[in-house]
Coordinates of C-alpha atoms in Angstrom, one line a residue:
M1 CA 68.5 101.8 71.9
T2 CA 70.5 98.7 72.8
T3 CA 70.8 95.6 71.3
T4 CA 71.1 92.4 73.3
S5 CA 71.6 88.7 72.5
A6 CA 68.4 86.3 73.1
T7 CA 70.6 84.2 75.9
A8 CA 71.5 87.6 77.8
L9 CA 68.2 89.1 78.2
S10 CA 67.0 89.2 81.6
R11 CA 64.0 87.2 81.8
R12 CA 61.0 87.0 84.3
S13 CA 60.5 83.6 86.1
F14 CA 57.4 81.3 86.4
L15 CA 54.8 83.1 88.5
G16 CA 52.4 80.2 88.6
L17 CA 49.3 79.3 86.7
G18 CA 47.1 80.9 89.1
A19 CA 43.7 81.9 87.7
L20 CA 44.4 80.4 84.4
T21 CA 43.8 76.9 85.5
A22 CA 40.3 77.7 85.4
F23 CA 40.6 77.7 81.6
A24 CA 42.5 74.5 81.2
S25 CA 40.1 73.0 79.0
G26 CA 39.9 76.2 76.6
A27 CA 43.6 76.3 76.2
A28 CA 42.6 76.1 73.4
L29 CA 41.0 75.1 75.4
V30 CA 46.2 68.2 71.4
G31 CA 55.3 59.4 61.3
C32 CA 56.6 60.1 57.9
A33 CA 56.4 63.6 56.6
P34 CA 54.2 64.4 53.6
Q35 CA 55.8 65.9 50.5
P36 CA 55.6 69.7 50.0
S37 CA 52.6 70.6 47.6
T38 CA 53.4 72.2 44.2
T39 CA 49.5 72.9 43.7
L40 CA 48.6 74.7 46.8
A41 CA 47.8 78.0 45.2
E42 CA 45.5 76.3 42.8
T43 CA 43.4 74.5 45.5
S44 CA 43.5 76.8 48.4
I45 CA 40.3 78.8 49.2
A46 CA 41.4 82.2 48.8
E47 CA 37.9 84.3 49.7
E48 CA 38.1 86.9 52.3
P49 CA 35.4 87.5 55.0
K50 CA 32.6 89.9 54.1
N51 CA 33.7 92.4 56.8
T52 CA 37.2 92.9 58.2
N53 CA 37.0 96.3 60.0
W54 CA 38.0 94.4 63.2
V55 CA 41.6 93.7 61.7
G56 CA 42.7 97.5 61.9
E57 CA 46.0 98.8 60.8
A58 CA 49.5 98.0 62.1
P59 CA 50.6 100.7 64.7
Q60 CA 53.3 103.2 63.5
I61 CA 56.3 102.8 66.1
D62 CA 59.5 105.0 65.4
D63 CA 62.8 103.3 66.0
A64 CA 63.3 105.8 68.7
D65 CA 60.8 104.2 70.5
I66 CA 62.3 100.8 70.7
V67 CA 64.1 100.3 73.9
N68 CA 65.9 96.9 73.3
T69 CA 66.4 95.0 70.1
L70 CA 66.9 91.3 70.4
E71 CA 68.4 88.7 67.8
T72 CA 67.5 85.1 67.7
D73 CA 66.8 82.2 64.9
V74 CA 63.3 81.6 65.7
L75 CA 60.6 83.7 67.4
I76 CA 57.7 82.0 69.0
V77 CA 55.0 84.1 70.2
G78 CA 52.6 82.4 72.8
A79 CA 53.1 79.9 75.4
G80 CA 50.2 77.8 75.1
N81 CA 50.2 74.4 73.8
G82 CA 51.5 75.1 70.3
G83 CA 54.3 77.6 71.6
M84 CA 55.7 75.3 74.2
A85 CA 55.7 72.2 71.9
C86 CA 57.6 74.1 69.4
A87 CA 59.8 75.8 72.0
A88 CA 60.7 72.5 73.8
S89 CA 61.3 70.9 70.2
C90 CA 63.8 73.8 69.4
V91 CA 65.8 73.0 72.5
D92 CA 66.0 69.6 71.6
L93 CA 66.9 70.2 67.8
G94 CA 69.5 72.8 68.9
L95 CA 67.8 76.0 67.6
D96 CA 68.4 79.4 68.9
F97 CA 64.9 80.6 70.0
I98 CA 62.8 83.4 71.9
L99 CA 59.5 82.5 73.4
C100 CA 57.5 85.8 74.3
E101 CA 54.2 85.5 76.1
K102 CA 52.0 88.5 76.8
N103 CA 51.0 86.9 80.3
A104 CA 53.0 86.4 83.5
A105 CA 52.8 82.9 83.4
V106 CA 52.7 79.8 80.7
E107 CA 49.1 79.1 79.6
A108 CA 47.0 76.5 81.1
A109 CA 47.4 73.1 79.4
R110 CA 44.5 70.9 77.6
G111 CA 45.3 67.3 79.3
F112 CA 43.8 65.4 76.7
F113 CA 45.7 65.3 73.1
G114 CA 44.7 63.4 69.9
V115 CA 47.3 61.0 68.4
V116 CA 46.7 58.6 65.7
N117 CA 48.3 55.0 66.0
S118 CA 50.7 55.6 68.9
D119 CA 52.5 52.9 70.8
C120 CA 49.4 53.0 73.1
T121 CA 46.9 52.4 70.2
K122 CA 48.9 49.5 69.2
A123 CA 49.4 47.9 72.6
A124 CA 45.5 48.3 73.1
G125 CA 44.9 46.3 69.9
V126 CA 43.6 49.2 67.9
D127 CA 44.3 49.8 64.3
I128 CA 43.0 53.2 63.0
D129 CA 42.9 53.7 59.1
P130 CA 44.9 57.0 58.7
L131 CA 42.9 57.6 55.2
K132 CA 39.7 57.0 56.4
L133 CA 40.3 59.3 59.2
L134 CA 41.6 61.9 56.9
N135 CA 38.4 61.7 55.0
E136 CA 36.4 61.8 58.1
M137 CA 38.2 65.2 59.1
S138 CA 37.6 66.6 55.8
R139 CA 33.9 65.7 55.8
Y140 CA 33.5 67.8 58.8
A141 CA 34.8 70.6 57.2
D142 CA 32.8 70.1 54.1
F143 CA 36.0 69.7 52.5
K144 CA 37.0 73.3 52.9
N145 CA 40.1 72.3 54.7
D146 CA 43.4 71.4 53.2
P147 CA 43.9 67.6 53.6
R148 CA 47.8 67.9 53.2
V149 CA 47.6 70.2 56.5
T150 CA 45.3 67.5 58.1
K151 CA 47.5 64.6 57.2
V152 CA 50.6 66.2 59.0
W153 CA 48.7 65.6 62.3
I154 CA 47.7 62.1 61.2
D155 CA 51.0 61.3 59.9
E156 CA 53.2 62.6 62.6
S157 CA 51.3 62.8 66.0
A158 CA 52.6 59.6 67.0
E159 CA 56.2 60.6 66.8
M160 CA 55.5 63.8 68.3
K161 CA 53.9 61.8 71.6
Q162 CA 57.0 59.5 71.3
W163 CA 59.2 62.7 71.9
L164 CA 56.9 64.2 74.7
D165 CA 56.9 60.9 76.5
G166 CA 60.5 61.3 76.9
I167 CA 60.2 64.8 78.7
A168 CA 57.0 63.3 80.7
A169 CA 58.9 60.4 81.8
K170 CA 61.1 62.6 84.0
K171 CA 58.2 63.9 86.0
G172 CA 57.0 60.4 86.5
L173 CA 54.0 60.5 83.9
K174 CA 53.1 58.0 81.8
A175 CA 50.9 58.2 78.8
T176 CA 47.6 56.0 77.9
L177 CA 45.0 55.9 75.3
C178 CA 41.2 56.6 76.3
L179 CA 39.2 53.6 75.0
H180 CA 35.4 53.8 74.2
E181 CA 32.5 51.9 73.0
N182 CA 32.9 50.5 69.3
H183 CA 29.3 51.7 68.7
G184 CA 28.3 54.8 66.8
D185 CA 27.3 58.2 67.9
G186 CA 24.6 60.2 67.0
G187 CA 21.7 59.9 64.4
T188 CA 24.4 59.7 61.5
D189 CA 27.2 57.2 61.3
Y190 CA 30.3 58.6 62.0
Y191 CA 33.9 57.3 62.3
I192 CA 35.1 57.3 65.9
P193 CA 38.3 55.8 66.3
P194 CA 40.0 56.2 69.7
I195 CA 42.7 58.9 69.7
S196 CA 42.5 60.9 72.7
H197 CA 45.6 60.2 75.1
V198 CA 46.4 61.5 78.5
Y199 CA 49.4 61.4 80.9
V200 CA 48.6 60.1 84.3
A201 CA 50.8 60.1 87.3
D202 CA 50.6 56.1 87.7
E203 CA 53.3 54.0 86.4
S204 CA 51.2 50.8 86.5
I205 CA 48.5 52.3 84.3
E206 CA 47.6 50.2 81.2
P207 CA 48.1 51.6 77.8
G208 CA 44.4 51.7 77.1
I209 CA 42.1 52.7 79.7
S210 CA 38.1 53.1 79.3
L211 CA 36.9 56.8 78.9
E212 CA 34.9 55.9 82.3
K213 CA 38.0 55.5 84.3
A214 CA 39.8 58.3 82.2
G215 CA 37.4 60.7 83.3
S216 CA 37.4 59.7 86.9
I217 CA 38.0 62.2 89.6
D218 CA 40.3 59.6 91.2
L219 CA 42.6 59.2 88.3
P220 CA 45.8 61.2 88.6
V221 CA 45.3 62.8 85.2
D222 CA 48.2 65.8 84.6
W223 CA 47.0 69.0 83.4
S224 CA 50.5 70.7 83.9
R225 CA 52.2 69.7 80.4
N226 CA 52.9 73.2 79.5
V227 CA 54.7 73.8 83.2
W228 CA 56.7 71.0 82.6
L229 CA 57.7 71.6 79.1
E230 CA 58.8 75.0 80.8
E231 CA 60.9 73.4 83.3
H232 CA 62.5 71.4 80.5
L233 CA 63.3 74.7 78.8
N234 CA 64.8 75.9 82.0
E235 CA 67.1 73.1 82.6
A236 CA 68.4 73.6 79.3
G237 CA 69.0 77.3 79.7
H238 CA 65.9 78.7 78.5
Q239 CA 63.4 81.0 79.9
V240 CA 60.0 82.1 78.8
T241 CA 59.9 86.1 78.1
F242 CA 57.1 87.2 79.8
E243 CA 54.7 90.3 79.8
H244 CA 55.7 90.8 76.2
K245 CA 52.5 91.5 74.1
L246 CA 52.9 91.4 70.3
V247 CA 51.7 94.6 68.6
K248 CA 53.2 94.3 65.1
L249 CA 55.1 92.1 62.6
D250 CA 58.1 93.5 60.8
R251 CA 57.8 92.5 57.1
V252 CA 59.9 93.7 54.0
E253 CA 57.3 95.0 51.5
D254 CA 56.4 91.7 49.5
G255 CA 59.2 90.1 51.2
P256 CA 59.8 87.9 54.4
V257 CA 58.6 88.6 57.7
T258 CA 61.9 89.3 59.8
G259 CA 60.5 89.7 63.3
A260 CA 58.2 91.5 65.5
I261 CA 57.6 94.3 67.8
F262 CA 56.1 93.8 71.4
E263 CA 54.7 96.2 74.2
T264 CA 56.3 95.4 77.5
P265 CA 56.3 96.9 80.9
E266 CA 59.6 98.7 79.9
G267 CA 58.7 99.9 76.4
Y268 CA 58.5 98.5 73.0
V269 CA 60.9 95.6 72.4
R270 CA 62.0 94.5 68.7
V271 CA 62.8 91.0 68.1
N272 CA 64.8 90.1 64.9
A273 CA 64.4 86.2 63.7
S274 CA 66.7 85.1 61.1
L275 CA 64.8 81.9 60.5
G276 CA 61.1 82.9 61.2
V277 CA 58.3 84.0 63.4
V278 CA 56.0 81.1 64.8
L279 CA 52.5 82.6 66.0
A280 CA 51.1 80.5 68.7
T281 CA 48.7 83.0 69.9
G282 CA 45.4 81.2 70.0
G283 CA 42.0 82.1 68.9
Y284 CA 39.6 85.1 69.3
A285 CA 36.9 83.8 71.7
A286 CA 37.3 86.6 73.8
N287 CA 37.2 89.1 71.7
A288 CA 33.5 89.8 71.5
A289 CA 33.9 92.1 68.4
M290 CA 35.6 89.5 66.4
T291 CA 33.4 86.8 67.5
R292 CA 30.1 89.0 66.5
E293 CA 31.4 89.8 63.1
L294 CA 32.8 86.2 62.2
N295 CA 30.3 83.8 64.0
P296 CA 27.0 85.7 64.3
I297 CA 25.1 82.6 65.2
L298 CA 26.9 82.5 68.7
G299 CA 25.0 85.4 69.8
K300 CA 21.7 83.6 69.4
C301 CA 22.7 80.1 71.3
I302 CA 25.7 80.8 73.7
T303 CA 25.4 81.2 77.5
G304 CA 28.8 79.8 78.8
N305 CA 32.2 81.3 78.7
A306 CA 34.5 78.4 78.6
F307 CA 37.4 80.1 76.8
S308 CA 40.4 81.2 77.8
P309 CA 40.6 85.0 78.5
S310 CA 43.7 85.5 76.4
T311 CA 42.4 84.2 73.1
T312 CA 41.9 88.0 72.0
G313 CA 42.8 87.1 68.5
E314 CA 45.6 89.5 68.1
G315 CA 48.2 87.0 66.5
I316 CA 45.4 86.7 63.8
R317 CA 44.8 90.6 63.2
I318 CA 48.3 91.4 63.4
A319 CA 49.2 88.5 60.8
M320 CA 46.3 90.1 58.3
Q321 CA 47.9 93.4 58.7
V322 CA 50.9 92.2 56.7
G323 CA 48.8 90.2 54.2
A324 CA 48.1 87.0 55.5
Q325 CA 45.1 85.1 54.3
F326 CA 42.3 84.1 56.8
D327 CA 40.0 81.2 56.7
S328 CA 36.5 82.2 55.2
E329 CA 34.3 80.1 57.3
P330 CA 34.3 80.2 61.0
A331 CA 34.8 76.7 63.2
P332 CA 33.8 77.3 66.7
A333 CA 34.4 74.7 69.1
I334 CA 31.2 74.4 71.4
F335 CA 30.0 72.1 74.3
N336 CA 26.3 72.0 75.2
R337 CA 26.9 72.6 78.7
G338 CA 26.4 76.4 79.4
M339 CA 23.9 76.0 82.4
V340 CA 21.5 78.8 83.2
E341 CA 18.4 79.9 85.2
P342 CA 14.9 79.5 83.7
G343 CA 14.3 82.5 81.8
V344 CA 17.6 83.6 80.9
D345 CA 18.4 84.0 77.2
A346 CA 21.5 83.0 75.1
G347 CA 23.8 86.0 74.0
Y348 CA 26.1 88.6 75.1
T349 CA 25.4 90.8 78.1
D350 CA 26.4 94.1 76.4
D351 CA 27.7 95.7 73.1
S352 CA 31.2 96.0 74.3
D353 CA 34.3 94.6 72.6
T354 CA 35.2 92.8 76.1
A355 CA 31.5 91.5 76.7
M356 CA 30.7 88.0 78.0
F357 CA 28.0 85.6 77.5
S358 CA 25.2 85.9 79.7
G359 CA 25.4 82.6 81.7
Q360 CA 27.3 82.4 85.0
I361 CA 28.2 79.1 84.7
G362 CA 31.2 78.1 82.2
Q363 CA 30.1 74.6 81.9
N364 CA 28.0 71.8 83.5
G365 CA 29.2 68.6 82.3
I366 CA 25.5 66.5 82.5
G367 CA 24.5 69.0 79.6
S368 CA 26.3 66.7 77.0
Q369 CA 24.4 63.6 78.2
P370 CA 21.5 62.8 75.5
F371 CA 18.4 63.1 77.7
M372 CA 15.3 64.5 76.6
K373 CA 15.9 68.0 75.7
V374 CA 12.9 70.4 75.0
D375 CA 12.7 74.2 73.9
R376 CA 10.6 76.8 75.8
R377 CA 7.4 75.8 74.3
G378 CA 7.9 72.3 76.0
R379 CA 8.5 70.3 72.6
R380 CA 11.6 68.5 71.3
F381 CA 13.5 69.9 68.6
I382 CA 16.4 67.4 67.7
N383 CA 17.8 64.1 68.0
E384 CA 19.7 64.5 71.2
S385 CA 22.3 61.9 70.7
T386 CA 24.4 64.1 68.3
P387 CA 27.7 65.9 68.6
Y388 CA 27.9 68.7 71.2
D389 CA 27.2 71.4 68.9
N390 CA 24.5 70.4 66.9
V391 CA 21.9 71.1 69.6
V392 CA 23.5 74.4 70.1
F393 CA 22.9 75.4 66.6
S394 CA 19.4 74.1 66.5
A395 CA 18.5 76.0 69.3
A396 CA 19.7 79.2 67.9
G397 CA 16.3 79.1 65.8
H398 CA 14.1 78.7 69.0
E399 CA 13.0 81.4 71.4
G400 CA 16.0 82.4 73.6
G401 CA 18.5 80.4 72.2
V402 CA 18.3 77.6 75.0
W403 CA 16.8 74.3 76.0
C404 CA 15.6 72.3 79.0
M405 CA 17.0 68.8 79.9
V406 CA 15.1 66.5 82.1
W407 CA 16.3 63.1 83.7
D408 CA 15.2 60.9 86.4
A409 CA 16.4 58.7 89.2
N410 CA 17.7 56.1 86.8
A411 CA 20.2 58.6 85.6
P412 CA 23.4 56.8 86.8
K413 CA 22.4 53.5 84.8
D414 CA 21.2 55.4 81.9
V415 CA 24.5 57.5 81.5
K416 CA 26.5 54.0 81.5
R417 CA 24.2 52.8 78.8
F418 CA 24.8 56.0 76.7
A419 CA 28.4 55.5 76.8
T420 CA 29.2 59.0 75.4
I421 CA 32.6 59.7 74.4
G422 CA 35.0 62.5 75.2
C423 CA 34.9 64.9 78.1
S424 CA 30.9 64.2 78.5
T425 CA 31.8 61.1 80.2
G426 CA 33.8 60.4 83.2
G427 CA 33.2 60.3 87.2
M428 CA 32.1 64.0 87.3
W429 CA 29.2 63.3 85.0
M430 CA 27.6 60.5 87.2
V431 CA 29.3 57.1 85.8
N432 CA 31.1 56.7 89.4
F433 CA 28.0 57.5 91.5
E434 CA 25.3 54.8 92.5
T435 CA 22.5 57.4 92.8
V436 CA 21.7 60.7 91.4
D437 CA 21.8 62.2 94.9
E438 CA 25.6 61.1 95.4
W439 CA 26.1 62.7 91.6
L440 CA 24.0 65.8 92.6
E441 CA 25.9 66.4 95.9
A442 CA 29.1 66.2 93.9
I443 CA 28.3 68.3 90.9
E444 CA 26.8 70.9 93.4
Q445 CA 30.4 71.1 95.2
M446 CA 32.0 71.3 91.9
M447 CA 29.9 74.3 91.0
H448 CA 30.1 75.9 94.3
A449 CA 26.7 74.4 95.3
D450 CA 24.6 77.7 95.2
T451 CA 25.4 78.5 91.3
A452 CA 24.3 75.0 89.7
P453 CA 20.6 75.8 88.8
I454 CA 19.4 72.1 88.6
K455 CA 15.7 71.9 89.6
K456 CA 14.5 68.8 91.8
A457 CA 11.0 67.6 92.2
D458 CA 9.1 64.7 93.2
T459 CA 6.9 64.9 90.6
L460 CA 6.9 66.0 86.9
D461 CA 4.2 68.3 87.1
E462 CA 5.9 69.9 90.0
L463 CA 9.2 70.0 88.0
A464 CA 7.5 71.6 85.3
D465 CA 6.6 74.4 87.6
L466 CA 10.0 74.9 88.8
L467 CA 11.6 75.0 85.2
G468 CA 9.3 77.7 84.4
F469 CA 6.6 76.0 82.0
E470 CA 3.1 77.6 82.1
G471 CA -0.1 77.1 80.6
A472 CA 0.0 75.6 77.3
D473 CA 3.7 75.3 77.2
K474 CA 3.4 73.0 80.5
E475 CA 0.9 70.7 79.0
T476 CA 3.0 70.6 75.8
F477 CA 6.2 69.6 78.1
L478 CA 4.0 66.8 80.1
A479 CA 2.6 65.5 76.8
Q480 CA 6.1 65.3 75.5
V481 CA 7.4 63.4 78.2
D482 CA 4.5 60.7 77.5
T483 CA 5.6 60.6 74.0
Y484 CA 9.3 60.0 74.9
N485 CA 8.3 57.3 77.4
T486 CA 6.5 55.7 74.7
A487 CA 9.5 55.8 72.6
Y488 CA 11.5 54.2 75.3
D489 CA 8.9 51.2 75.7
N490 CA 8.9 50.8 72.0
Q491 CA 12.8 51.1 71.5
R492 CA 12.1 53.3 68.5
D493 CA 12.1 57.3 68.5
D494 CA 9.6 58.3 65.9
E495 CA 10.1 61.8 66.4
F496 CA 13.9 62.2 65.4
G497 CA 15.3 58.7 64.9
K498 CA 17.6 58.7 68.3
E499 CA 19.2 55.2 68.9
A500 CA 17.5 52.8 71.1
Y501 CA 20.2 52.9 73.4
R502 CA 20.4 56.5 73.9
L503 CA 16.5 56.6 74.8
S504 CA 15.7 56.8 78.6
E505 CA 12.3 56.8 80.6
L506 CA 11.2 59.5 82.8
R507 CA 9.0 57.6 85.2
T508 CA 11.1 57.4 88.5
G509 CA 11.4 60.1 91.0
P510 CA 12.8 62.4 92.1
F511 CA 13.0 64.0 88.8
Y512 CA 15.6 66.6 87.6
G513 CA 16.0 69.5 85.1
A514 CA 18.0 72.3 84.0
W515 CA 18.3 74.7 81.1
F516 CA 21.3 75.3 79.1
G517 CA 22.9 77.0 76.2
G518 CA 26.2 76.6 74.3
S519 CA 29.3 76.7 76.2
L520 CA 32.0 78.5 73.9
L521 CA 35.6 76.7 74.2
A522 CA 37.5 78.2 71.4
T523 CA 37.4 79.4 67.7
L524 CA 39.4 77.1 65.3
Q525 CA 39.1 79.7 62.5
G526 CA 42.5 81.1 61.5
L527 CA 45.5 81.9 59.5
R528 CA 45.5 79.8 56.2
I529 CA 48.7 77.7 56.0
D530 CA 50.4 74.8 53.9
E531 CA 51.6 71.5 55.3
H532 CA 54.8 73.3 56.8
M533 CA 52.7 75.6 58.9
R534 CA 53.8 78.6 56.5
V535 CA 51.1 81.4 56.5
L536 CA 49.9 82.1 53.4
D537 CA 49.1 85.6 51.6
E538 CA 46.1 86.2 49.7
Q539 CA 47.2 84.6 46.6
S540 CA 47.7 81.4 48.7
R541 CA 51.5 81.6 48.4
P542 CA 53.7 81.0 51.7
I543 CA 54.9 84.4 53.4
D544 CA 58.6 83.8 53.8
G545 CA 59.5 83.7 57.6
L546 CA 56.0 83.5 59.1
F547 CA 54.3 80.3 60.6
A548 CA 51.3 79.4 62.5
V549 CA 50.3 76.8 64.6
G550 CA 47.2 76.0 67.0
D551 CA 44.2 78.0 67.3
C552 CA 45.3 80.9 65.4
S553 CA 46.3 78.7 62.1
G554 CA 43.8 77.6 60.0
S555 CA 43.0 75.3 56.8
M556 CA 41.8 72.3 59.1
Y557 CA 38.3 72.9 60.2
A558 CA 35.3 74.7 58.7
N559 CA 31.8 75.0 60.3
T560 CA 32.2 73.0 63.3
Y561 CA 34.8 71.3 65.5
P562 CA 34.8 67.1 65.0
E563 CA 33.8 66.7 68.5
L564 CA 33.4 63.0 68.0
L565 CA 37.1 62.5 67.4
A566 CA 38.2 63.8 70.9
A567 CA 41.1 65.7 71.6
N568 CA 42.1 66.1 67.8
A569 CA 42.6 70.0 68.0
C570 CA 45.1 69.9 71.0
G571 CA 46.7 66.8 69.2
R572 CA 47.1 68.9 65.9
T573 CA 48.4 72.0 68.0
L574 CA 51.2 69.8 69.6
T575 CA 52.1 68.0 66.5
F576 CA 52.2 71.3 64.2
G577 CA 54.3 73.1 67.0
R578 CA 56.7 70.4 66.8
H579 CA 56.9 70.3 62.9
V580 CA 57.5 73.8 62.5
A581 CA 60.7 73.3 64.7
R582 CA 61.7 70.2 62.8
Y583 CA 60.8 72.3 59.4
L584 CA 63.4 75.2 60.5
A585 CA 65.8 72.5 61.7
G586 CA 65.8 71.0 58.3
D587 CA 64.0 67.8 59.0
F588 CA 61.8 68.5 55.7
S589 CA 62.9 69.5 52.4

């Protein structure tokens, strides 16, 4: 066994994003610091999941099996959005660190990230009420979150962006705020301030641009943040340590976490970290065993595999093996875009731990538009003008867990009037096309033409046949269209209360339809943390030396992802990654 310093280790160079770029949306797929809480143990939720068989036991690894031991101040596990932000912050703060990644390249980055009251926000004339936003986030979570944790993102995301701007500028990139209409969204009033920012390769870009332009296929949106953050590390003499898979945390009994053990092509490697271990390993969406146990509803309504294949949950499991507390309730991030052929049911294809969901398409963005949606009996079953996952969860109670959405030749102007927010808008989803034919050509090219099961017909009767409606179900479907057209004429939806501006008519051919299930992007149920990202034990006390950021961390979400607060997850991940580095550097007492 040999001992090597962090800077002397021979590291692997960047091998390119390659196949990981397909999962950019799932990498997970985004001010003044609050004072530390002295009452966290009294207020945290300490319940355990009903079944934790998926946690497993820590492996027994003899010291003789360790082929190398490294020493550092900070050990960061995972080179995704949170890990790269933490590492780059360590560089700028002068902290010694080792960054280990199980794959051969950094993870794909989420391009859009949520920031509260940034310089772009102010330049665009927008003023966000931070406490109103705090309570909106807590409302989404039924107040099962820790508001002190949420507040770190709200208070510090602007500082994080200013820091990130300095690195981005070296790449010729400039940040802008994605603006949207001031109207509400959905059948319930929501607070929807514009927080989504993105870097673009255009120095002339305005500090605030419309969501329509932000989603345009012509706008030079940057998706390579983790690549240029890696270059920032390299320029400072640091490299990512690739092909190091976390297998065990070293913890003194009832004491601190002192490091971790990794499986590598050369054998087991131990890394000792004097200041702490930062887990940035992502969620567990790609682990079917964990997902089945922790999110049983997903097997009834998900068809699309939009998550990163790297999100297998090992950071969560391994931390729990040394006594970490886990969020009591799931919080999946789901899109309503898992397009499938007629007759395909939602759910996993098999019972294995590596099973995938049944659909062949990860996501098709048209699915998030609030057009009329019906179940297999041909009936509407929800107000379609709601956050993405609402229709998904509702569909779980209907046959097959899927639904059919229908639109006509007026779709381009309908979509512009709908003015949805987040990634349901933009050029790829029709706003930049004058006709449906233009859009259909573009969307089919994006989905490799023959894999997008969108049905097209000259009449609604013919479309019903193509969509698989038969007998009484077909009659119900056609009657539902008449009822929907009447609602449009009256500008009033007496069935489910959809807003008038989100209604549309189905009268102008050609007509289009497709079947959808949910598309799973990420799981946001993670390790309970405090406002310094310190992982809590089962008594809600911080475990010395152990931190978590990003999707493997918890305390911020429950039940659902706040989808109308676009890009908040990536924003908190970047902010928390930077906060940990600043905390370890002594910026917070």
